[in-house]
CSV table of C-alpha atoms in Angstrom, one decimal:
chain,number,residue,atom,x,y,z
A,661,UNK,CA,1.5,-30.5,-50.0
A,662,UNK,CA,-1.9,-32.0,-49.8
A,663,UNK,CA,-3.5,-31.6,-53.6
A,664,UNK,CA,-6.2,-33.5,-52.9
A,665,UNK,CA,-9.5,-32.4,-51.3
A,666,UNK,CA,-12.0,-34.2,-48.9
A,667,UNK,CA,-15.4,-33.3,-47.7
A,668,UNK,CA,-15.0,-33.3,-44.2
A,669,UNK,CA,-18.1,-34.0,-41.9
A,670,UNK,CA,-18.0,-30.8,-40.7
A,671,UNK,CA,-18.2,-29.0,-44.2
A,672,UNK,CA,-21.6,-31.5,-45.1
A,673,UNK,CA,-23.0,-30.5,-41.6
A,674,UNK,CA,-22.6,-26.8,-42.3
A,675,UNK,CA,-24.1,-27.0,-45.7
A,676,UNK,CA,-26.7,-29.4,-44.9
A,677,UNK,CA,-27.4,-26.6,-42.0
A,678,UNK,CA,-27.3,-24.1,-44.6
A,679,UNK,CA,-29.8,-26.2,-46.8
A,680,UNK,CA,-32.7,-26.8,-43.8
A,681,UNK,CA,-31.8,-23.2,-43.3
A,682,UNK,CA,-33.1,-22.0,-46.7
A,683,UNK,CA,-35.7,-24.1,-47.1
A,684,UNK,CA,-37.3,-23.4,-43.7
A,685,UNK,CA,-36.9,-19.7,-43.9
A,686,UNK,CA,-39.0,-20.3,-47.5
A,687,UNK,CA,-41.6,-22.2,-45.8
A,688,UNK,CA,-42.0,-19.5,-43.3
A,689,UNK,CA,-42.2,-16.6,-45.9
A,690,UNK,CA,-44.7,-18.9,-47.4
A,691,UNK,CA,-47.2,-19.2,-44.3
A,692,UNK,CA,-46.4,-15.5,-42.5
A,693,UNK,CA,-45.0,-13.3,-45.0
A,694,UNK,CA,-47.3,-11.7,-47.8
A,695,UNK,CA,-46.2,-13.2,-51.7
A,696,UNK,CA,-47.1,-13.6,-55.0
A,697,UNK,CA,-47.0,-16.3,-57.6
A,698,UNK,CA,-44.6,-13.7,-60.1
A,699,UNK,CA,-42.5,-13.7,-56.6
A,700,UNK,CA,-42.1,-17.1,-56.5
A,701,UNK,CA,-41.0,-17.2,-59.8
A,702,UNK,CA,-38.9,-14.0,-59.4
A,703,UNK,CA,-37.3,-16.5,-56.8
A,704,UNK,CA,-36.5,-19.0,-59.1
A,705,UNK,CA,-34.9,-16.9,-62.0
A,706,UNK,CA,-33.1,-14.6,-59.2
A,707,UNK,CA,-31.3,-17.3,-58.1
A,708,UNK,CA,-30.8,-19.6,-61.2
A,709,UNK,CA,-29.4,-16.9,-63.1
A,710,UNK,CA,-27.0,-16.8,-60.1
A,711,UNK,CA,-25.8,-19.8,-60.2
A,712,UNK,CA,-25.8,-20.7,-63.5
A,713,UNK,CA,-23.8,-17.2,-64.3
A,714,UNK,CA,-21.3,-18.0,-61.8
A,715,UNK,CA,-20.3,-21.7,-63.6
A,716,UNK,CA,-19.9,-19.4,-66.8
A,717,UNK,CA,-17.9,-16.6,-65.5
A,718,UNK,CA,-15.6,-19.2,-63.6
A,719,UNK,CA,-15.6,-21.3,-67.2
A,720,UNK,CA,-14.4,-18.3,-69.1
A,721,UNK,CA,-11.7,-17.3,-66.5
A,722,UNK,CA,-10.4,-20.6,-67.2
A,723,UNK,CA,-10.6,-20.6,-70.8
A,724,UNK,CA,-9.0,-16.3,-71.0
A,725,UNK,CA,-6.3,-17.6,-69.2
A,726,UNK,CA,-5.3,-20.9,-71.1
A,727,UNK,CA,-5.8,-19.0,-74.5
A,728,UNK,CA,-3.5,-16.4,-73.2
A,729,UNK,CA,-0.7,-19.2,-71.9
A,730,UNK,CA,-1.0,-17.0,-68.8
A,731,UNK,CA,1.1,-19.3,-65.9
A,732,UNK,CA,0.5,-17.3,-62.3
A,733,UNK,CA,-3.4,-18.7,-62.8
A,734,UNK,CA,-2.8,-22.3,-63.4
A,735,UNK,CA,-2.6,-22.5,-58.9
A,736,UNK,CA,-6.2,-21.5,-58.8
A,737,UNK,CA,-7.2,-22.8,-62.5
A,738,UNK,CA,-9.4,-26.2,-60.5
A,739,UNK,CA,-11.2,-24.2,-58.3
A,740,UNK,CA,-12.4,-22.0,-61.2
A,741,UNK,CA,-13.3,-25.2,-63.0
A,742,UNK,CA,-14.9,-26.7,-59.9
A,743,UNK,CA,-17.3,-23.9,-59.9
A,744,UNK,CA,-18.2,-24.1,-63.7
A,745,UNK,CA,-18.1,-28.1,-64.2
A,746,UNK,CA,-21.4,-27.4,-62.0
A,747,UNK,CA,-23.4,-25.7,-65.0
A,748,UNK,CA,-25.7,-28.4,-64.5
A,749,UNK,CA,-27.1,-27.0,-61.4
A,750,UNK,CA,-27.7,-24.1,-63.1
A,751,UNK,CA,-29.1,-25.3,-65.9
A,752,UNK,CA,-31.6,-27.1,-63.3
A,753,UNK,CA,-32.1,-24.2,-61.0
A,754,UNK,CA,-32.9,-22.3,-64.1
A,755,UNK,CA,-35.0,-24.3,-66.5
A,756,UNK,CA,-37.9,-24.3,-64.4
A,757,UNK,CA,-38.5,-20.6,-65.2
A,758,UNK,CA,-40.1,-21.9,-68.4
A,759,UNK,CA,-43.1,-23.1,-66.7
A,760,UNK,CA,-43.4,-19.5,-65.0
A,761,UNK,CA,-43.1,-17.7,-68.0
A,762,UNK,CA,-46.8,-16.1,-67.6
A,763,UNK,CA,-46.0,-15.2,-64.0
A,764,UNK,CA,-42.4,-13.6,-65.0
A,765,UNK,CA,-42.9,-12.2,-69.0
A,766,UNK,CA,-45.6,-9.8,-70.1
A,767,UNK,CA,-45.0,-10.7,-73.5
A,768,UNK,CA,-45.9,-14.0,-73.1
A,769,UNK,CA,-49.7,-13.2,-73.4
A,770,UNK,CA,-50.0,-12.8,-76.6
A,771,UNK,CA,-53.7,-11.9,-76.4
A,772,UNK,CA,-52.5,-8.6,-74.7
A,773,UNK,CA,-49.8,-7.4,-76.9
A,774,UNK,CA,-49.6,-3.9,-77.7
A,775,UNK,CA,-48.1,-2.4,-80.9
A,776,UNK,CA,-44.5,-2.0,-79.5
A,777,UNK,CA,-44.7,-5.8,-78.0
A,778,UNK,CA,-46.0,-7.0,-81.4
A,779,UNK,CA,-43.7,-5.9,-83.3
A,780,UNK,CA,-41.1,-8.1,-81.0
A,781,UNK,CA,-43.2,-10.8,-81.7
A,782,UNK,CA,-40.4,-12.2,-84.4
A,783,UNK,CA,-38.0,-12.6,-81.4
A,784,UNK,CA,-39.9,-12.5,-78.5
A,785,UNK,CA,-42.3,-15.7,-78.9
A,786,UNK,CA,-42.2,-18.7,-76.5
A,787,UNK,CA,-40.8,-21.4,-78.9
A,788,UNK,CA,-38.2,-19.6,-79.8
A,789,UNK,CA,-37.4,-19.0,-76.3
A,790,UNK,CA,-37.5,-22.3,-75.1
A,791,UNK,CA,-35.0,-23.4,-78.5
A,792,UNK,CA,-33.1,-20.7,-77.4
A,793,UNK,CA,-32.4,-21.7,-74.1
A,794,UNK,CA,-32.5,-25.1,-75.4
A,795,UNK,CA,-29.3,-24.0,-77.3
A,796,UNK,CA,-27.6,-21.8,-74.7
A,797,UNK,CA,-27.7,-24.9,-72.1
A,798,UNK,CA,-26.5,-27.6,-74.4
A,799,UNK,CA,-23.9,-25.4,-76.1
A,800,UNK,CA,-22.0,-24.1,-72.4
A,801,UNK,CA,-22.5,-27.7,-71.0
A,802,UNK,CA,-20.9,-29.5,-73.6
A,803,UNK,CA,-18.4,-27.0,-74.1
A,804,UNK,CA,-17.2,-27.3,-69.8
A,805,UNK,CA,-17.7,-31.1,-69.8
A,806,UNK,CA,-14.6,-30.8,-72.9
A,807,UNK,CA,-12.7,-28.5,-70.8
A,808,UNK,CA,-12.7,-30.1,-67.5
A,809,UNK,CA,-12.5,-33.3,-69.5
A,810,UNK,CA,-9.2,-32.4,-71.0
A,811,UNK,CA,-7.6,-30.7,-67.9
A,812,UNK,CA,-8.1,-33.6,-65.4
A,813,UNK,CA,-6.8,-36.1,-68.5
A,814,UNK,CA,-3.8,-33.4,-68.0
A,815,UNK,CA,-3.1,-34.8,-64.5
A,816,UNK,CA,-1.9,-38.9,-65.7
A,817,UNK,CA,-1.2,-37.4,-69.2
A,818,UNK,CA,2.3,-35.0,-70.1
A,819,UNK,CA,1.2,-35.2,-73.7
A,820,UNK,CA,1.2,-31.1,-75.0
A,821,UNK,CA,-1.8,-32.3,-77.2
A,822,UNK,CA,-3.7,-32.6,-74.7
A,823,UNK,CA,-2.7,-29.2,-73.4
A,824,UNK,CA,-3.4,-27.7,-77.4
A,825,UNK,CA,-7.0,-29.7,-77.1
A,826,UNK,CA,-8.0,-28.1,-74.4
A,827,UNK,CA,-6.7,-24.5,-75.7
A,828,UNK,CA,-8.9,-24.7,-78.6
A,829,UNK,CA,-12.2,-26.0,-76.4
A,830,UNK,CA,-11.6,-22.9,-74.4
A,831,UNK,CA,-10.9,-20.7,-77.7
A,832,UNK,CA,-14.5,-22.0,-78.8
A,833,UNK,CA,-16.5,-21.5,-75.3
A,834,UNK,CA,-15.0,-17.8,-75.7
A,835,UNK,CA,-16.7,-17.5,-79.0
A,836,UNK,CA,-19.8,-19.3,-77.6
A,837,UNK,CA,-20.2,-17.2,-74.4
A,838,UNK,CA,-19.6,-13.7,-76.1
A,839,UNK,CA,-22.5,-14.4,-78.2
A,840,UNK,CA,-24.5,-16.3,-75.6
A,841,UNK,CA,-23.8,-13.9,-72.7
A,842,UNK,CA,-25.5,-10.9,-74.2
A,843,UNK,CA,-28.3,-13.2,-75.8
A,844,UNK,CA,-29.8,-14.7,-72.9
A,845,UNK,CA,-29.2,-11.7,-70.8
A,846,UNK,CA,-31.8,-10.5,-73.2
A,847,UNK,CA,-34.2,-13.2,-72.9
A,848,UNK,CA,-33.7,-13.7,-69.2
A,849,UNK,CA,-33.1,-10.8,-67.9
A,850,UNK,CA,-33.8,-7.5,-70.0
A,851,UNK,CA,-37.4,-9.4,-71.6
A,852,UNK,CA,-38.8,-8.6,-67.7
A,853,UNK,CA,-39.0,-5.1,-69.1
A,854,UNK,CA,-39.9,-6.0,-72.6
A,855,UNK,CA,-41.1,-2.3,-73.8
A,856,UNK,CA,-37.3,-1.3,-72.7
A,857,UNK,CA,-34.1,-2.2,-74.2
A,858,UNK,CA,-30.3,-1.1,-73.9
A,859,UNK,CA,-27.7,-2.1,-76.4
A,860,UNK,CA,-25.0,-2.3,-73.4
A,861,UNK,CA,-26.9,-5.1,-71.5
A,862,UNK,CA,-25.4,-7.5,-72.4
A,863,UNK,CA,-21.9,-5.8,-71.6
A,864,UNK,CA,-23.0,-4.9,-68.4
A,865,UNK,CA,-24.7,-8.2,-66.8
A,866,UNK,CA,-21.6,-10.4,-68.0
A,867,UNK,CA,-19.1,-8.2,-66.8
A,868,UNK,CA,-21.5,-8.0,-63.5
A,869,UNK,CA,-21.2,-11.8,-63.6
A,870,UNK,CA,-17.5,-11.8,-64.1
A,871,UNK,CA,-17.0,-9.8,-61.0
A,872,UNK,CA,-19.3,-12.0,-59.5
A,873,UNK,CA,-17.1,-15.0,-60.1
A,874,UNK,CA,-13.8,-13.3,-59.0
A,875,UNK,CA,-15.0,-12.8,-55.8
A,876,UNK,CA,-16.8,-16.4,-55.0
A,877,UNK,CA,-12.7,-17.9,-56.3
A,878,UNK,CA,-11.5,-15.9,-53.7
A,879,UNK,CA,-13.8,-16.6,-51.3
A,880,UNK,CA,-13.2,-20.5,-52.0
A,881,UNK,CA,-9.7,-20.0,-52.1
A,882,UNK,CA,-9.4,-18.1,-48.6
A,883,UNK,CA,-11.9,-20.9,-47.1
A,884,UNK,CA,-9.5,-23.7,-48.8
A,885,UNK,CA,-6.6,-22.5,-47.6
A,886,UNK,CA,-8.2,-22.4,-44.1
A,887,UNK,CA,-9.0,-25.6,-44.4
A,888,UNK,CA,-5.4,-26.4,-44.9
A,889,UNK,CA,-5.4,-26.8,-48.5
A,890,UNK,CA,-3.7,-24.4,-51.4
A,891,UNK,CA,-0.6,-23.5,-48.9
A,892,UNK,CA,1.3,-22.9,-52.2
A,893,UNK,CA,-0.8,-20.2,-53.5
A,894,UNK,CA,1.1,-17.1,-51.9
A,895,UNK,CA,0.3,-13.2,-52.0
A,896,UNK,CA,0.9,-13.1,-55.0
A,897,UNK,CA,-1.5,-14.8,-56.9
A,898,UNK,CA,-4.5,-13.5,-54.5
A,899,UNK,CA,-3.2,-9.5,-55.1
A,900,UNK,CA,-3.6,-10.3,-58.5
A,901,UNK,CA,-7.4,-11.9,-57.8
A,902,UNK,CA,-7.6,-8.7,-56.2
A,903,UNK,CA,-6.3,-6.7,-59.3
A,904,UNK,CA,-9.2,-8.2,-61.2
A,905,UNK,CA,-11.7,-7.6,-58.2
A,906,UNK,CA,-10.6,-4.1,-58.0
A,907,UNK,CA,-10.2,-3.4,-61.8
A,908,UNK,CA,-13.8,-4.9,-63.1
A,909,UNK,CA,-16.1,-3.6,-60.1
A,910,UNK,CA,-14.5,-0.2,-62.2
A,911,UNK,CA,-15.3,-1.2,-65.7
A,912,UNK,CA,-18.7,-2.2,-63.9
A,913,UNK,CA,-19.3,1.2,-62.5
A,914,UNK,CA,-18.1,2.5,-65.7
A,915,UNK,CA,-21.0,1.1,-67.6
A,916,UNK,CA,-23.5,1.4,-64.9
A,917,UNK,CA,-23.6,5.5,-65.5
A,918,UNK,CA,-23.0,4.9,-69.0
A,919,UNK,CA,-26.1,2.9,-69.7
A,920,UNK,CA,-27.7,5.4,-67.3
A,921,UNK,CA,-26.8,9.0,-68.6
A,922,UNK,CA,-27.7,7.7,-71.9
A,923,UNK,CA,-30.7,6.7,-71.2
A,924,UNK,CA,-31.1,10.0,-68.6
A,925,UNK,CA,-30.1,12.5,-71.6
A,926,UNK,CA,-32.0,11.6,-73.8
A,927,UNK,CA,-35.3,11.6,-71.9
A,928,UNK,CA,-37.6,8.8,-73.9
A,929,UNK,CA,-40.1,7.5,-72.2
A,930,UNK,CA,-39.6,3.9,-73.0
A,931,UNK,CA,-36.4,4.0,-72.0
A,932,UNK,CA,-36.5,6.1,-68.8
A,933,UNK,CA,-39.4,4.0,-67.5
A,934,UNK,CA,-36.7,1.2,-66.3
A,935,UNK,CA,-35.3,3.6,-64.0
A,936,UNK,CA,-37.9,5.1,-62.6
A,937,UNK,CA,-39.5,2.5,-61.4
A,938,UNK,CA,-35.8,1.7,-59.5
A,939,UNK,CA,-35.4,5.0,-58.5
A,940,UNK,CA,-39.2,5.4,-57.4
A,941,UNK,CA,-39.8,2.3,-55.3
A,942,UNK,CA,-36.5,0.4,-54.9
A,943,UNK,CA,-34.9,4.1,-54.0
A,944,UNK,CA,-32.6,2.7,-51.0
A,945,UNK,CA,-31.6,-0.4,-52.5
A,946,UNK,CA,-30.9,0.8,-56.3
A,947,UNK,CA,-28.5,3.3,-54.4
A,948,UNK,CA,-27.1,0.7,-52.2
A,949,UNK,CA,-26.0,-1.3,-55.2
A,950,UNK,CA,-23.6,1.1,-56.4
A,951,UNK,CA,-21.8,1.9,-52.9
A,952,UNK,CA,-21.2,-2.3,-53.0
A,953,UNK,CA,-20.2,-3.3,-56.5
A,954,UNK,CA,-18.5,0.2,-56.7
A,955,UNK,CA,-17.4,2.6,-53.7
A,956,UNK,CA,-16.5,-0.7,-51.3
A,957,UNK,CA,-14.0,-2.6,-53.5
A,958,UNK,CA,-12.9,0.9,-55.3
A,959,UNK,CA,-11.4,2.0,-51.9
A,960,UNK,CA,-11.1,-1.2,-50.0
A,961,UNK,CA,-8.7,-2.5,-52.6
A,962,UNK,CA,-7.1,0.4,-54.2
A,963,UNK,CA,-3.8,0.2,-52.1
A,964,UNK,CA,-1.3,-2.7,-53.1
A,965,UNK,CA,-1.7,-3.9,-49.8
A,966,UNK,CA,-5.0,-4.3,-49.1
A,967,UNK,CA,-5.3,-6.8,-52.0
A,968,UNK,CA,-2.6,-9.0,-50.2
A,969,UNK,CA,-4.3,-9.1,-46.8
A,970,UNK,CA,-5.8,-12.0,-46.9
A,971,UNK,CA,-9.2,-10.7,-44.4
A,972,UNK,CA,-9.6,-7.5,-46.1
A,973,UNK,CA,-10.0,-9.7,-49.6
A,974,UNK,CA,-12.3,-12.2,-48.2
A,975,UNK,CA,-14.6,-9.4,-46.2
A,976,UNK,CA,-14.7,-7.3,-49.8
A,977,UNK,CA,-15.0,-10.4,-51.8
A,978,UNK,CA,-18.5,-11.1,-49.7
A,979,UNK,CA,-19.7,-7.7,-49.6
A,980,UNK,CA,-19.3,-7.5,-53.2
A,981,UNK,CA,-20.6,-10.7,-54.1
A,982,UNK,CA,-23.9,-9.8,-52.2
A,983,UNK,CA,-23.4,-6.3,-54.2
A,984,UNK,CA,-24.0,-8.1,-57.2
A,985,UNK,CA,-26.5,-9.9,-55.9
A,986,UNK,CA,-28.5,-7.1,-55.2
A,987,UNK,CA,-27.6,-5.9,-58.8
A,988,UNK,CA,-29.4,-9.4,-59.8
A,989,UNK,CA,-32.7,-8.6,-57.4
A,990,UNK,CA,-33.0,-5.2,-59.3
A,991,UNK,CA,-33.0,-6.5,-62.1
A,992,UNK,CA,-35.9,-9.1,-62.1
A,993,UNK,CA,-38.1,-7.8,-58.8
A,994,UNK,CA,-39.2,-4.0,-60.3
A,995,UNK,CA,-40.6,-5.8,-63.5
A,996,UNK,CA,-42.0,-8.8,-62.1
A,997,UNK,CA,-43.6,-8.1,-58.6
A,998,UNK,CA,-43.6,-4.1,-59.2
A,999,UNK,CA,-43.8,-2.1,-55.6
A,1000,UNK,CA,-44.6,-4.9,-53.8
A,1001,UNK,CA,-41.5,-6.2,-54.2
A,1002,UNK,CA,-39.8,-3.0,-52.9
A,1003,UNK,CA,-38.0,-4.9,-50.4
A,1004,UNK,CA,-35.6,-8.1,-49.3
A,1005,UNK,CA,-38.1,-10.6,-47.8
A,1006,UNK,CA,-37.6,-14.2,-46.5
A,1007,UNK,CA,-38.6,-15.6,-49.4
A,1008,UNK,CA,-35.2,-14.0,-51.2
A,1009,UNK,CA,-33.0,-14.9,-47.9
A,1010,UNK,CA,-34.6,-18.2,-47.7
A,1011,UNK,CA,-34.2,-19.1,-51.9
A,1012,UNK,CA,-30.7,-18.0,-52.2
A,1013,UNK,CA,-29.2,-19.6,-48.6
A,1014,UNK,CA,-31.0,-22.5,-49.7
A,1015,UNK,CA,-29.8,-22.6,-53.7
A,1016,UNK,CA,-25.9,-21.2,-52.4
A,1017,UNK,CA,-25.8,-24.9,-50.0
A,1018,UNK,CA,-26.7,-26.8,-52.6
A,1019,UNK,CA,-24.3,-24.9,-55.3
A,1020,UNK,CA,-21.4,-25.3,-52.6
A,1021,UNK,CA,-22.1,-28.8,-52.0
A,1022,UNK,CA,-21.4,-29.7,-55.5
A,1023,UNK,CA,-18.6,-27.7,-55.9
A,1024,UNK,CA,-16.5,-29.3,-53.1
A,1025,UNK,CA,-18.0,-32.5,-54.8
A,1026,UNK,CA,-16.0,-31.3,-58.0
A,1027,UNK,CA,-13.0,-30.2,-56.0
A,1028,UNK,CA,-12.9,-34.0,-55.0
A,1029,UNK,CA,-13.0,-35.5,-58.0
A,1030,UNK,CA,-9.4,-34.7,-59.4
A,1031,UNK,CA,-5.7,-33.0,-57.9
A,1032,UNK,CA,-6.1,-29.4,-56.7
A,1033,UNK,CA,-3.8,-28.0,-59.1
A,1034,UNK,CA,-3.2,-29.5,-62.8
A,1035,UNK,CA,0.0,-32.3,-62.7
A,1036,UNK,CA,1.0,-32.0,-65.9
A,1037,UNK,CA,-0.1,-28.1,-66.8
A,1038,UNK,CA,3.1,-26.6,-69.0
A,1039,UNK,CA,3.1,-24.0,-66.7
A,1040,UNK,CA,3.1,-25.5,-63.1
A,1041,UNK,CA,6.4,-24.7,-61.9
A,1042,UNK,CA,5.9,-21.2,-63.6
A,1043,UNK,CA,2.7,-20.8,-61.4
A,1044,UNK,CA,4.5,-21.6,-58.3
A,1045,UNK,CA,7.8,-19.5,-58.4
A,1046,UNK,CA,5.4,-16.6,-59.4
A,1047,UNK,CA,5.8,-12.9,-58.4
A,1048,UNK,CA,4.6,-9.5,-59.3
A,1049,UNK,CA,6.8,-6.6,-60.4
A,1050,UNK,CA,6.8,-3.9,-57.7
């Protein structure tokens, strides 16, 4: 059993493809296609946001798991923490939004503030902004460099404290990321549309994240284990990634139409306003949406089977992650670029192929960097002999 992981050639020759890939298709939306400056941006914070969410969901699965002592997750546990000991990335692919801030936030002109905008003006200032995302990024990166610190010290050290460190890092990045999650979903995300406002955004874009990052480990792990890699993670640790695949996209759907027949029943216009201008100009894709991060895992995963097949979890694992991809794009395009960014150009294809290489790069760069599965875990030989009750 092989537990520890090389870049091959052939993985840095598809990813470097993938990287010329992105960055040529941008170049070529830049000369032929028709763009904006807020596109650009949109771009930018599309695709940050991405990566930077994925590191946190994968963090927090990590952290859920060693709180709860859980033992069937401890097989996957390092390519969870591959994904969000990359928060780095993120916080790179992200930051650069603040010098767009013009191009991407209405309420950043001050000089054109109405009364609704002003009276935001407490929370919605760009100072406070930047401290805030000064504090979100330090907080989550110190937080996973602790976590994957202690868990590869696991693999020369069979000291428990080390195990009980680590428990109460995680217990702390919980704490953190509940708060955090719904906080800078505001300012990143839910600010595009600063007249509008819904008090289960933040609930709804981490649990869209978290669903998110279910799919991408089981997309790495499938890949891995063709690869030749993981051989002792069986059917039953992926029907039970596929549990959580097939249980969240629900609780996803579930506040989808909550947030929207609230906001559809009780008619005000500063609330509807978000919608309609989905429903109006995005009209396909808004629809779309909900068939992928809904309809398509709902059925494609609701027999016990099909979340053991190992190609019908990897081909709904993709579709869904470009589900919530979408979800991502609807978010940002309507406020930013309005109508004219009705549709999926190169510049989106080209930004996220390009931003997905490099993410990928460093995550197999992670994977390298320590023993597949944690040596010295308390529940190792739990994780292995591992089976689900029928």
């Amino acid at each position: 059993m092989d537990n520890q992981f090389v870049i091959t050639k052939n993985i840095k020759t598809v990813l470097t493809v993938g990287v010329i890939t992105g960055v040529l298709l941008i170049v070529l939306g830049l000369i032929f296609g028709s763009w904006t400056e807020e596109r650009i941006w949109a771009n930018i914070l599309l695709n940050g946001f991405l990566v930077i969410s994925l590191s946190l969901g994968a963090v927090f699965f990590v952290a859920v798991h060693l709180i709860a002592e859980s033992g069937w997750q401890t097989t996957v546990q390092r390519i969870a923490e591959a994904i969000g000991s990359n928060i780095w990335l993120g916080a790179l692919m992200i930051v650069p939004i603040v010098f767009g801030v013009h191009s991407l936030y209405h309420w950043s002109h001050t000089e054109h503030l109405d009364s609704v905008l002003q009276l935001k003006q407490g929370y919605l200032n760009l100072p406070f902004f930047i401290l805030r995302m000064i504090i979100y990024i330090a907080g989550w990166t110190f937080l996973i460099y602790k976590i994957r610190q202690l868990s590869l010290k696991s693999d020369s050290s069979s000291d428990l404290k080390v195990f009980y460190k680590l428990r109460t890092y995680s217990a702390l990045f919980v704490v953190f990321i509940a708060i955090t999650s719904s906080t800078s979903a505001w300012d990143w995300l839910m600010s595009i549309d600063a007249h509008w406002f819904s008090t289960l955004y933040g609930w709804y874009t981490f649990i869209g994240l978290f669903v998110n990052t279910i799919a991408v480990i089981i997309i790495l792990v499938i890949v891995l284990q063709k690869l030749g890699y993981l051989n002792y993670i069986n059917d039953e640790h992926l029907h039970d990634l596929g549990k959580y695949l097939f249980g969240f996209s629900i609780f996803w759907a579930y506040l989808w139409i909550s947030q929207y027949l609230l906001i559809w029943y009780s008619n005000i216009p500063e609330e509807t306003v978000y919608y309609v201008e989905r429903i109006t100009n995005f009209r396909v894709l808004f629809y779309v949406n909900v068939v992928i991060c809904f309809v398509v895992p709902f059925f494609a995963l609701m027999s016990r089977g099909n979340k053991r097949k190992v190609s019908w979890l990897l081909y709904t694992s993709i579709i869904v992650f470009c589900g919530h991809w979408l979800d991502l794009f609807l978010a940002i395009m309507p406020g930013t670029t309005g109508d004219a960014g009705a549709g999926i150009s190169v510049l989106e294809i080209g930004f996220t192929i390009l931003y997905i290489s490099l993410f990928c790069f460093a995550i197999f760069k992670s994977l390298t960097k320590g023993s597949l599965v944690p040596q010295n875990h308390p529940y190792y030989k739990e994780s292995f002999d591992y089976e689900n009750i029928k």
